[in-house]
Coordinates of C-alpha atoms and ligand atoms in Angstrom, one line a residue:
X235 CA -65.2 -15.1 -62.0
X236 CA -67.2 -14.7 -65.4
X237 CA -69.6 -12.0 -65.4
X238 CA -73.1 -12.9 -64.7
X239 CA -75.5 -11.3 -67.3
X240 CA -79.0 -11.8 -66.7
X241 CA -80.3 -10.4 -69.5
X242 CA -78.3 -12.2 -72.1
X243 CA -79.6 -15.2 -70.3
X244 CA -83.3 -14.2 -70.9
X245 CA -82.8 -13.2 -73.9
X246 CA -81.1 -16.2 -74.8
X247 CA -84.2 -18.8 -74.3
X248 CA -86.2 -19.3 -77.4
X249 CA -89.8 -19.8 -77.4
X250 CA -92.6 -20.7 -80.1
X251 CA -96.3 -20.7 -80.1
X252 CA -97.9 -23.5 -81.4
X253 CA -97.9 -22.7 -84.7
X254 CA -95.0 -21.0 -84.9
X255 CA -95.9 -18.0 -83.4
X256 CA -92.9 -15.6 -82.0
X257 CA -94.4 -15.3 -78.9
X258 CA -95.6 -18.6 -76.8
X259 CA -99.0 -19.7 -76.9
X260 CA -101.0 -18.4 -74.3
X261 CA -102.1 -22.0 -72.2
X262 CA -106.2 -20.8 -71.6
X263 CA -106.8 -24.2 -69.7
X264 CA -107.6 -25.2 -65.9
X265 CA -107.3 -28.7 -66.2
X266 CA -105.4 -31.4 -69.1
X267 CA -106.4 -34.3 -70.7
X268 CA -104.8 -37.8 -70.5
X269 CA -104.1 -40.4 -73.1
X270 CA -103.7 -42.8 -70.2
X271 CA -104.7 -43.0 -66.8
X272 CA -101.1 -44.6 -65.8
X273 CA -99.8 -41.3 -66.6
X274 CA -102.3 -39.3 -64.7
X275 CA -101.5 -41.2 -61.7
X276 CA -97.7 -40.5 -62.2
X277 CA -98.2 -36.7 -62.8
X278 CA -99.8 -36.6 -59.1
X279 CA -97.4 -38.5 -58.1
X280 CA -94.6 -35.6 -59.6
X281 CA -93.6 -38.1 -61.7
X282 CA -94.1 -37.3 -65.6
X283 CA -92.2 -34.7 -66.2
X284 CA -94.0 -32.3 -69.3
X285 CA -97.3 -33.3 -68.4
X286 CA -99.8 -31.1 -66.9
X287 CA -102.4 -31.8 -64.4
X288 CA -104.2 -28.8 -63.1
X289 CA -103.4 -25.3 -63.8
X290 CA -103.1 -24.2 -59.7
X291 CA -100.1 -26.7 -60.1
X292 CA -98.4 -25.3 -62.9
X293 CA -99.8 -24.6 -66.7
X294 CA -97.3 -24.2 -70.0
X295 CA -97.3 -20.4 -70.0
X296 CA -96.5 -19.9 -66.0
X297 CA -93.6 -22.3 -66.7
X298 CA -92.3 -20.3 -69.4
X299 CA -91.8 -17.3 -67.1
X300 CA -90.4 -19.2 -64.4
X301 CA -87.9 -20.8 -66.7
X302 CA -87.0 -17.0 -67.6
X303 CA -87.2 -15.7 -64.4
X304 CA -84.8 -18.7 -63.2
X305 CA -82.5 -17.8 -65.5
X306 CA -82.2 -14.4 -64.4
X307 CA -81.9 -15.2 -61.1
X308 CA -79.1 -17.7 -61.6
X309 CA -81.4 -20.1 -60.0
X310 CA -82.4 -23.8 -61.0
X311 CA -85.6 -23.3 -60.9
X312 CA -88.4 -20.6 -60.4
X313 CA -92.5 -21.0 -59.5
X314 CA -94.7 -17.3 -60.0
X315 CA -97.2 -16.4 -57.9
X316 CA -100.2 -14.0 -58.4
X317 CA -98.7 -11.8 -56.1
X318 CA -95.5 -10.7 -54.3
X319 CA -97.3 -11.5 -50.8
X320 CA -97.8 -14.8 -52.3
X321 CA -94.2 -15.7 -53.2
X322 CA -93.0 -14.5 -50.0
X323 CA -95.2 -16.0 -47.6
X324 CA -95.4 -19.4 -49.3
X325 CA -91.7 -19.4 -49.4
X326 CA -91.5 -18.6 -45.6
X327 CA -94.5 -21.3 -45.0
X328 CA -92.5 -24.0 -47.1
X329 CA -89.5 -23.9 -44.9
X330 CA -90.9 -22.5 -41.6
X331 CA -93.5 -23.9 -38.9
X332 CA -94.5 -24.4 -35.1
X333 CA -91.4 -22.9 -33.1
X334 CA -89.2 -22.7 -35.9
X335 CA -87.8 -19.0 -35.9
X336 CA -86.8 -16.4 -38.5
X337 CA -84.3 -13.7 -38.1
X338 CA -85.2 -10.7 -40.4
X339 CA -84.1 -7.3 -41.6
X340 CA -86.5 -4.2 -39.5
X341 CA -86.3 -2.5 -42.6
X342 CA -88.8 -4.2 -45.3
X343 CA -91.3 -4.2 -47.2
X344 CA -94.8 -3.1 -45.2
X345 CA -97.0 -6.1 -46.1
X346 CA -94.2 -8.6 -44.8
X347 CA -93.3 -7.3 -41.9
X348 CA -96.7 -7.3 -41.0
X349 CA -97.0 -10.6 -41.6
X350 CA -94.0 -11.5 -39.6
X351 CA -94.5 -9.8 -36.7
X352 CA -98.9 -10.2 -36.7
X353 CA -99.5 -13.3 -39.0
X354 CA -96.8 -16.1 -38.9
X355 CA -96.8 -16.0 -35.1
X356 CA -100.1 -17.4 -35.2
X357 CA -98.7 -20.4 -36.7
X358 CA -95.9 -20.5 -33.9
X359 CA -92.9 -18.9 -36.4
X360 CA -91.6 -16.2 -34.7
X361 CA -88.9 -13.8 -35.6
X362 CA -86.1 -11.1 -34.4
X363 CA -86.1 -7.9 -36.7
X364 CA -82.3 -6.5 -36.4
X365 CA -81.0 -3.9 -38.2
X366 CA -79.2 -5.9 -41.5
X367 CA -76.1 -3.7 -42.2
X368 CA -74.8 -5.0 -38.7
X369 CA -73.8 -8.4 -39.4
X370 CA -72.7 -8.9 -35.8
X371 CA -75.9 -8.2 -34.8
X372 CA -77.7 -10.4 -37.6
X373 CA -75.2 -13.5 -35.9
X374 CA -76.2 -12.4 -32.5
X375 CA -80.2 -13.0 -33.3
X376 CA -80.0 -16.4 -34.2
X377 CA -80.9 -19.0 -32.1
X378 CA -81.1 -22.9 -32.4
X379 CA -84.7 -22.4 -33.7
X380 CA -83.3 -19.8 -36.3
X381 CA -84.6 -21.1 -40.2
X382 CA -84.3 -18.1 -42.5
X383 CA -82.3 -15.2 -42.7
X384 CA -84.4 -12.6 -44.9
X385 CA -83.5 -9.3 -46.3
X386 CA -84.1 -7.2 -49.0
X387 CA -81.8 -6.1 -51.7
X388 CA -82.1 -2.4 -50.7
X389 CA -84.6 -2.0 -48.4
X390 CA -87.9 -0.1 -48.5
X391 CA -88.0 2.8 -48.2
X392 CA -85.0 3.8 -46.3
X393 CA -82.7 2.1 -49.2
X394 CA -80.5 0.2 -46.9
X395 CA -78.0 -2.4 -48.6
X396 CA -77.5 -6.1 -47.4
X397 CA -74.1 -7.8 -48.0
X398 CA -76.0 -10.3 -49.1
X399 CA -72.4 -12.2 -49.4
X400 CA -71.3 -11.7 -45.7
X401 CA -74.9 -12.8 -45.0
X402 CA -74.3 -15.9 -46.7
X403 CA -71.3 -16.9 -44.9
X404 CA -73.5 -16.6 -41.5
X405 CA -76.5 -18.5 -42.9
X406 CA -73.9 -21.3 -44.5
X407 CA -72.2 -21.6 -40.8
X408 CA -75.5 -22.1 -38.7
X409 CA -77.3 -23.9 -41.4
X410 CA -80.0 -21.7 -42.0
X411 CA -81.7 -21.0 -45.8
X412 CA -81.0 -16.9 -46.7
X413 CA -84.0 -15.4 -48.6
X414 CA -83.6 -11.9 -50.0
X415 CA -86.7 -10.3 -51.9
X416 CA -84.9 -8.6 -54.5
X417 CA -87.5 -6.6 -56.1
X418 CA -86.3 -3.5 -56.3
X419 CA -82.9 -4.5 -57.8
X420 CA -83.5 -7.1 -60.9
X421 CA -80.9 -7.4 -63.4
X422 CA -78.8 -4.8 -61.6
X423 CA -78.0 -7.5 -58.4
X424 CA -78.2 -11.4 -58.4
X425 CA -78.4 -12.4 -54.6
X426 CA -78.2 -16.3 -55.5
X427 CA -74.6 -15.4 -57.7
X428 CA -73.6 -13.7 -54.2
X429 CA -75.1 -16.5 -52.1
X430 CA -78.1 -16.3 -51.4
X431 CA -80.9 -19.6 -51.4
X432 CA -83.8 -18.2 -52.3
X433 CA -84.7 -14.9 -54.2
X434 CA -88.0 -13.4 -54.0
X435 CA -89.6 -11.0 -56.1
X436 CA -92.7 -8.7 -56.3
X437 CA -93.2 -8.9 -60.0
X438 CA -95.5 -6.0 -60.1
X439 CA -92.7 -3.7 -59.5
X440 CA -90.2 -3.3 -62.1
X441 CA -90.1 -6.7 -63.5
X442 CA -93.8 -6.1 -65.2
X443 CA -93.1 -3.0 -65.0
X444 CA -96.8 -1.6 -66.9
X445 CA -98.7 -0.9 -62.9
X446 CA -101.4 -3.4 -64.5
X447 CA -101.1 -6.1 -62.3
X448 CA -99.5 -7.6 -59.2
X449 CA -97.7 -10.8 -59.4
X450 CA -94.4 -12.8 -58.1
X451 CA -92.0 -15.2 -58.0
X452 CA -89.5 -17.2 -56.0
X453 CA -86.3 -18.8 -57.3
X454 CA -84.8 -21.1 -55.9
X455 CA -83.0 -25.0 -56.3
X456 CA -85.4 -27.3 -58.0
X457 CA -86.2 -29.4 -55.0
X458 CA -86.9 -26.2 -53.3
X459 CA -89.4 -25.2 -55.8
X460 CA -90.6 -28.9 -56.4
X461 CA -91.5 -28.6 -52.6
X462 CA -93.4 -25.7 -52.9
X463 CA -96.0 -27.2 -55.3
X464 CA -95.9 -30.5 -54.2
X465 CA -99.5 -32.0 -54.1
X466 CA -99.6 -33.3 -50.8
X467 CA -97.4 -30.7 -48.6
X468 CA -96.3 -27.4 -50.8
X469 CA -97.5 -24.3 -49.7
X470 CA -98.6 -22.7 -53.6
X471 CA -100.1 -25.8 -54.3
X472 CA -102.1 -25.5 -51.3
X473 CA -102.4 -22.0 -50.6
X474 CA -103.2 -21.6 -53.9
X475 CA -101.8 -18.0 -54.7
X476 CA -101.9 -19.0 -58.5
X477 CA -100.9 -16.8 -61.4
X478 CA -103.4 -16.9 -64.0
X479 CA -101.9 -17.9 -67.6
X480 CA -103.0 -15.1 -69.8
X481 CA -101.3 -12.9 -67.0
X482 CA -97.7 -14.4 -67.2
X483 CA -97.9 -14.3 -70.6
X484 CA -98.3 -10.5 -70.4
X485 CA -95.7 -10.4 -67.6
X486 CA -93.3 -12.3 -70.4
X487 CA -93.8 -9.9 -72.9
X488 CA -93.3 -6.9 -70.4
X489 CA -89.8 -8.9 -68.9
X490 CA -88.6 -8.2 -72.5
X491 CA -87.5 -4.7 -71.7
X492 CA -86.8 -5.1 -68.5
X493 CA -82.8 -4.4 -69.4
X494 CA -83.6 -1.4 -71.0
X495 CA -86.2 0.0 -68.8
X496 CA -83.3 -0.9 -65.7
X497 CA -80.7 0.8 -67.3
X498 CA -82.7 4.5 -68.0
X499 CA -84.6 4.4 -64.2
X500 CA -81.1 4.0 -62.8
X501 CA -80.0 6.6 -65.3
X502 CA -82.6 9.3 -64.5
X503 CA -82.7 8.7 -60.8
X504 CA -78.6 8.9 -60.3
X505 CA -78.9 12.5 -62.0
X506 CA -82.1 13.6 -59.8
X507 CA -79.9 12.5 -56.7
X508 CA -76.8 13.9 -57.6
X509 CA -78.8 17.5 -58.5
X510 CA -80.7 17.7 -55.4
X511 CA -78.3 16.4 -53.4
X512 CA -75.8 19.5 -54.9
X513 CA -79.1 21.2 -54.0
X514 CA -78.9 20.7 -49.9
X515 CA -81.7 17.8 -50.2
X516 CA -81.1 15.1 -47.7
X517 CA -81.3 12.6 -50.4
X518 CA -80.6 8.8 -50.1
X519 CA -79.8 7.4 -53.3
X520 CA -77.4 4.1 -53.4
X521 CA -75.4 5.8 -56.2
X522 CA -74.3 8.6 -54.2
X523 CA -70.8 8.4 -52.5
X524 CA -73.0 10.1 -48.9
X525 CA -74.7 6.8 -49.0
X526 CA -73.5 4.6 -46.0
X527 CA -73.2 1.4 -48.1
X528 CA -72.3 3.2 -51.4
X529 CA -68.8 1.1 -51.8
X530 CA -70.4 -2.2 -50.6
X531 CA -73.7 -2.0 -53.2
X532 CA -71.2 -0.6 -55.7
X533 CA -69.2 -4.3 -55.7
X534 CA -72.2 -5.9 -55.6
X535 CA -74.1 -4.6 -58.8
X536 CA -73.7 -5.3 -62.7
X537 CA -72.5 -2.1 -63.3
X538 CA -74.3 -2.1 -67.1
X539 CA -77.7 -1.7 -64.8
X540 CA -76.8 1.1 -62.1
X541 CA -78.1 1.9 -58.8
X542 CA -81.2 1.2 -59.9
X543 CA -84.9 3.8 -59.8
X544 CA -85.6 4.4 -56.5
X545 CA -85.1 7.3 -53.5
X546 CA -85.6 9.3 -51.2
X547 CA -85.6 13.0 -50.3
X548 CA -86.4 14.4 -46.8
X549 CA -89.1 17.2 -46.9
X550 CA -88.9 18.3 -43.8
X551 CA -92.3 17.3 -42.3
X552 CA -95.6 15.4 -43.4
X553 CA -97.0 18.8 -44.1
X554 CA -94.3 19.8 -46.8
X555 CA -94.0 16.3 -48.2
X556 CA -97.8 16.1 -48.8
X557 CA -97.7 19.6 -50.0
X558 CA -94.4 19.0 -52.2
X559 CA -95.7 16.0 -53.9
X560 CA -99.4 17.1 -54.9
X561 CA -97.5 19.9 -56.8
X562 CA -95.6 17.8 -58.5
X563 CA -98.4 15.8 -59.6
X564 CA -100.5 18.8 -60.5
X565 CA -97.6 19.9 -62.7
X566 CA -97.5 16.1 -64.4
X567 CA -93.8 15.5 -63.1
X568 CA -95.2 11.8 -61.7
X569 CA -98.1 10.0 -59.9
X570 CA -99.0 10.5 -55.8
X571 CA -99.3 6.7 -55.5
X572 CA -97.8 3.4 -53.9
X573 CA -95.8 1.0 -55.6
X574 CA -92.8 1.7 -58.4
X575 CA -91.2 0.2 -61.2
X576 CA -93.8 2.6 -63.7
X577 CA -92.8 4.8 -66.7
X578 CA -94.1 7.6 -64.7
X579 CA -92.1 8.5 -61.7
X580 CA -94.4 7.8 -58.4
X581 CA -93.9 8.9 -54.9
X582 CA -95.8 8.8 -51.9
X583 CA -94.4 9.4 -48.5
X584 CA -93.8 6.1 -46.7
X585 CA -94.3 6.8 -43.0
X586 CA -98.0 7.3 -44.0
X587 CA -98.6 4.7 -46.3
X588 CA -96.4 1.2 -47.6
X589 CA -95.1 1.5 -44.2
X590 CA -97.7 2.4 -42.2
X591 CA -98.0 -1.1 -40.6
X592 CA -94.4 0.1 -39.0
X593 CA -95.4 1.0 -35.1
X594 CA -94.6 4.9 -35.4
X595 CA -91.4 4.9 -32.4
X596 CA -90.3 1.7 -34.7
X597 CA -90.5 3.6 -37.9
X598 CA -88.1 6.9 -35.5
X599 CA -85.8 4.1 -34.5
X600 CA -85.2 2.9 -38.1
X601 CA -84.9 6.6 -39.2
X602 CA -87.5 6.8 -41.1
X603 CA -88.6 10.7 -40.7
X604 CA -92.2 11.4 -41.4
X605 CA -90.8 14.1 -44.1
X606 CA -90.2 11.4 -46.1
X607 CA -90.8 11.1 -49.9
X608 CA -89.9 7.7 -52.0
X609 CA -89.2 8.2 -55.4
X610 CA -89.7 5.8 -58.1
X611 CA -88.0 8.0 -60.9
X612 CA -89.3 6.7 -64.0
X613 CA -88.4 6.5 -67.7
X614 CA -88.5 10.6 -68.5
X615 CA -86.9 10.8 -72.1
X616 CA -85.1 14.6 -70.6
X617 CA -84.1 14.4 -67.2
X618 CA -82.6 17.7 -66.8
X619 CA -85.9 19.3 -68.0
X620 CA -87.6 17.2 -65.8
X621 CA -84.9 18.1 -63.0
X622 CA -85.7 21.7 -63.5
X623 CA -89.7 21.6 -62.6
X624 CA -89.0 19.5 -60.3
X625 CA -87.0 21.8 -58.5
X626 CA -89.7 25.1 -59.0
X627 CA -92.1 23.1 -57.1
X628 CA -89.2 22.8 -53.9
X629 CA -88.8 26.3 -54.2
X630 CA -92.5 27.2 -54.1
X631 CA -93.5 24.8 -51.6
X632 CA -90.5 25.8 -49.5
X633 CA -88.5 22.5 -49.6
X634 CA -85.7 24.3 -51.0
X635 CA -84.8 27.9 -50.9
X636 CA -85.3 30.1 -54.1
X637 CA -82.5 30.5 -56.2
X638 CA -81.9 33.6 -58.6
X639 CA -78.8 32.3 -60.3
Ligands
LIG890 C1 -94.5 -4.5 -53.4 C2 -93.5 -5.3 -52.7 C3 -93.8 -6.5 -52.2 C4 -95.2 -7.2 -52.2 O1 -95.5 -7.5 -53.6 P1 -97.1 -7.5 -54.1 O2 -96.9 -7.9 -55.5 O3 -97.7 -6.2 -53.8 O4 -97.7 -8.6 -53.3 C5 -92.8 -7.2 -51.5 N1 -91.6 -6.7 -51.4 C6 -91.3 -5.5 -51.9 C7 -89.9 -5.0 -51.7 C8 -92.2 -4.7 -52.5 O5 -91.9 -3.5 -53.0

């Protein structure tokens, strides 16, 4: 099979402003005029294809980044969102309702497994979290009400791989729709190229890339996404988690870099891990050999892009991570905050924080130790410098033992 390059494929759609401009016009209205009121009628109707109605259905500047995002993705089609949250749950609410039933991955991102396990079930969708690397187990949950299989990428925090491919196969032979959120793997793995329906991402991550705003996206077939913002039944349409217009613009500009930004957090990160791993850290990095599903995620990726940014390093306990990371910060080495994707490198300890909405003997059974750092290694121009203060503040906070070599 040809190789799939995403970012050629960006980089290969060309867009003008309206007078020429080299970057698109931004579109800075909420609602479009008609020349006749035949065609108005056929635009509700989903009928006139390039005309626009109302900006919470779609406006020139959010189609531009859906086209690009599409065509990263492999995908048809694409439809942002202002948020993450917002692709995701729409997506879930567009395919799911009363009794239907969704069999999902225990390890993901905080804000949807909270709304899996506490929101959806209000609306009668219920769903089996199973541990994703076990595709026997993954076959096992599924039940005639079964919908969606969903997974991440590599999961957060713990970094766990899906084979999204063998996931596939069990989603193609029980009918069901698989949607992977592939946010923190863009460019470097395309789930739809391996199989997968429906790709979700949390744009505020590394696709933006800037930590200026949230936003997201889902890719999927055209009728999927036609679905979605269909006047009378789609769940963005109706939901209304809209991105606004000036925003994707900005988003656009920042997806221009994406490829390079990819290619040096995968960089920096695969040197931390492989130094404090040589270290005696427990580190879990996807680009190390110790990682569980290092052979699997390394068929799956575009080489060109890496292992990608993020992961992990056990402190030992809460105390010591807490203590280990506002050192690093107070030495500038990277941010004590949520979230990744940034130039800076960010890390927080997840236990206590993005997944705190994990019940704590849930959060034990997945190992996720309260020690805990994540990592979002950013875009340091010296690494090994880098590396090296890194390291004085394990040794002074007692996270690694001092070394007089
Ligand atoms: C941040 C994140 C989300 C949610 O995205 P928002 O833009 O914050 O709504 C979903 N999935 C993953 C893996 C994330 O990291």
């Amino acid at each position: 099979m040809e190789q799939f390059k995403p970012a050629d494929r960006i980089q290969d759609l060309q867009y003008f402003g309206e007078f020429g401009g080299v970057n698109p016009s931004i579109s800075d209205s909420s609602t479009y005029t008609f020349l006749s009121a035949k065609t108005m009628f056929d635009t509700f109707e989903g009928n006139a294809e390039g005309c626009y109605l109302y900006s919470r259905h779609s406006s020139p500047s959010n189609l531009y980044l859906d086209q690009a995002l599409a065509a990263m993705e492999g995908t048809e089609a694409a439809n942002v969102a202002a948020s993450g949250m917002g692709a995701i749950t729409c997506t879930l609410l567009q395919i799911c309702g009363q009794n239907d039933h969704i069999v999902s991955s225990r390890t993901i991102y905080g804000g949807t497994y909270a709304f899996l396990k506490n929101f959806a079930p209000k609306m009668g969708i219920t769903t089996s979290f199973v541990d994703i690397t076990k595709l026997d187990l993954v076959e096992a949950a599924i039940t005639p009400q079964t919908k969606v299989l969903y997974c991440e990428t590599v999961s957060n925090p713990l970094l766990e791989v899906a084979d999204i491919a063998g996931l596939s196969k069990i989603a193609k032979k029980h009918g069901l729709l698989l949607v992977v959120d592939n946010t923190f793997s863009p460019l470097s793995v395309a789930p739809a190229v391996l199989g997968a329906d429906i790709v979700c991402h949390s744009l505020t991550k590394y696709i933006n890339g800037s930590s200026d705003t949230v936003g997201g996206v889902t890719c999927a077939s055209r009728a999927f996404i036609d679905s979605m913002k269909s006047v009378n039944t789609g769940a963005s349409m109706l939901l209304g988690p809209t991105m606004d217009s000036l925003r994707s613009a900005s988003v656009m500009k920042n997806l221009r870099t994406l490829h390079i930004r990819m290619k040096q957090h995968s960089h920096n990160a695969l040197y931390l891990a492989t130094k404090f791993e040589a270290d005696g850290l427990k580190v879990v990095y996807p680009g190390l050999a110790s990682h569980p599903s290092h052979k699997l995620y390394a068929s799956m990726i575009n080489p060109e892009y890496g292992f990608g940014g993020m992961m992990t390093i056990d402190a030992g306990s809460l105390d010591k991570a807490n203590e280990l990371m506002e050192l690093m910060q107070l030495r500038n080495l990277g941010y004590l905050a949520v979230s990744l994707g940034f130039y800076k490198t960010l890390f927080s300890a997840p236990g206590t924080s993005t997944s705190s909405e994990i019940p704590l003997e849930e959060q034990q059974g997945m190992g996720l130790s309260d020690g805990l750092i994540r990592f979002s290694i950013g875009l340091d121009n010296d690494i090994a410098r880098t590396y090296c203060e890194m390291k004085k503040c394990m040794e002074e906070v007692g996270v690694l033992e001092k070394s007089f070599a």
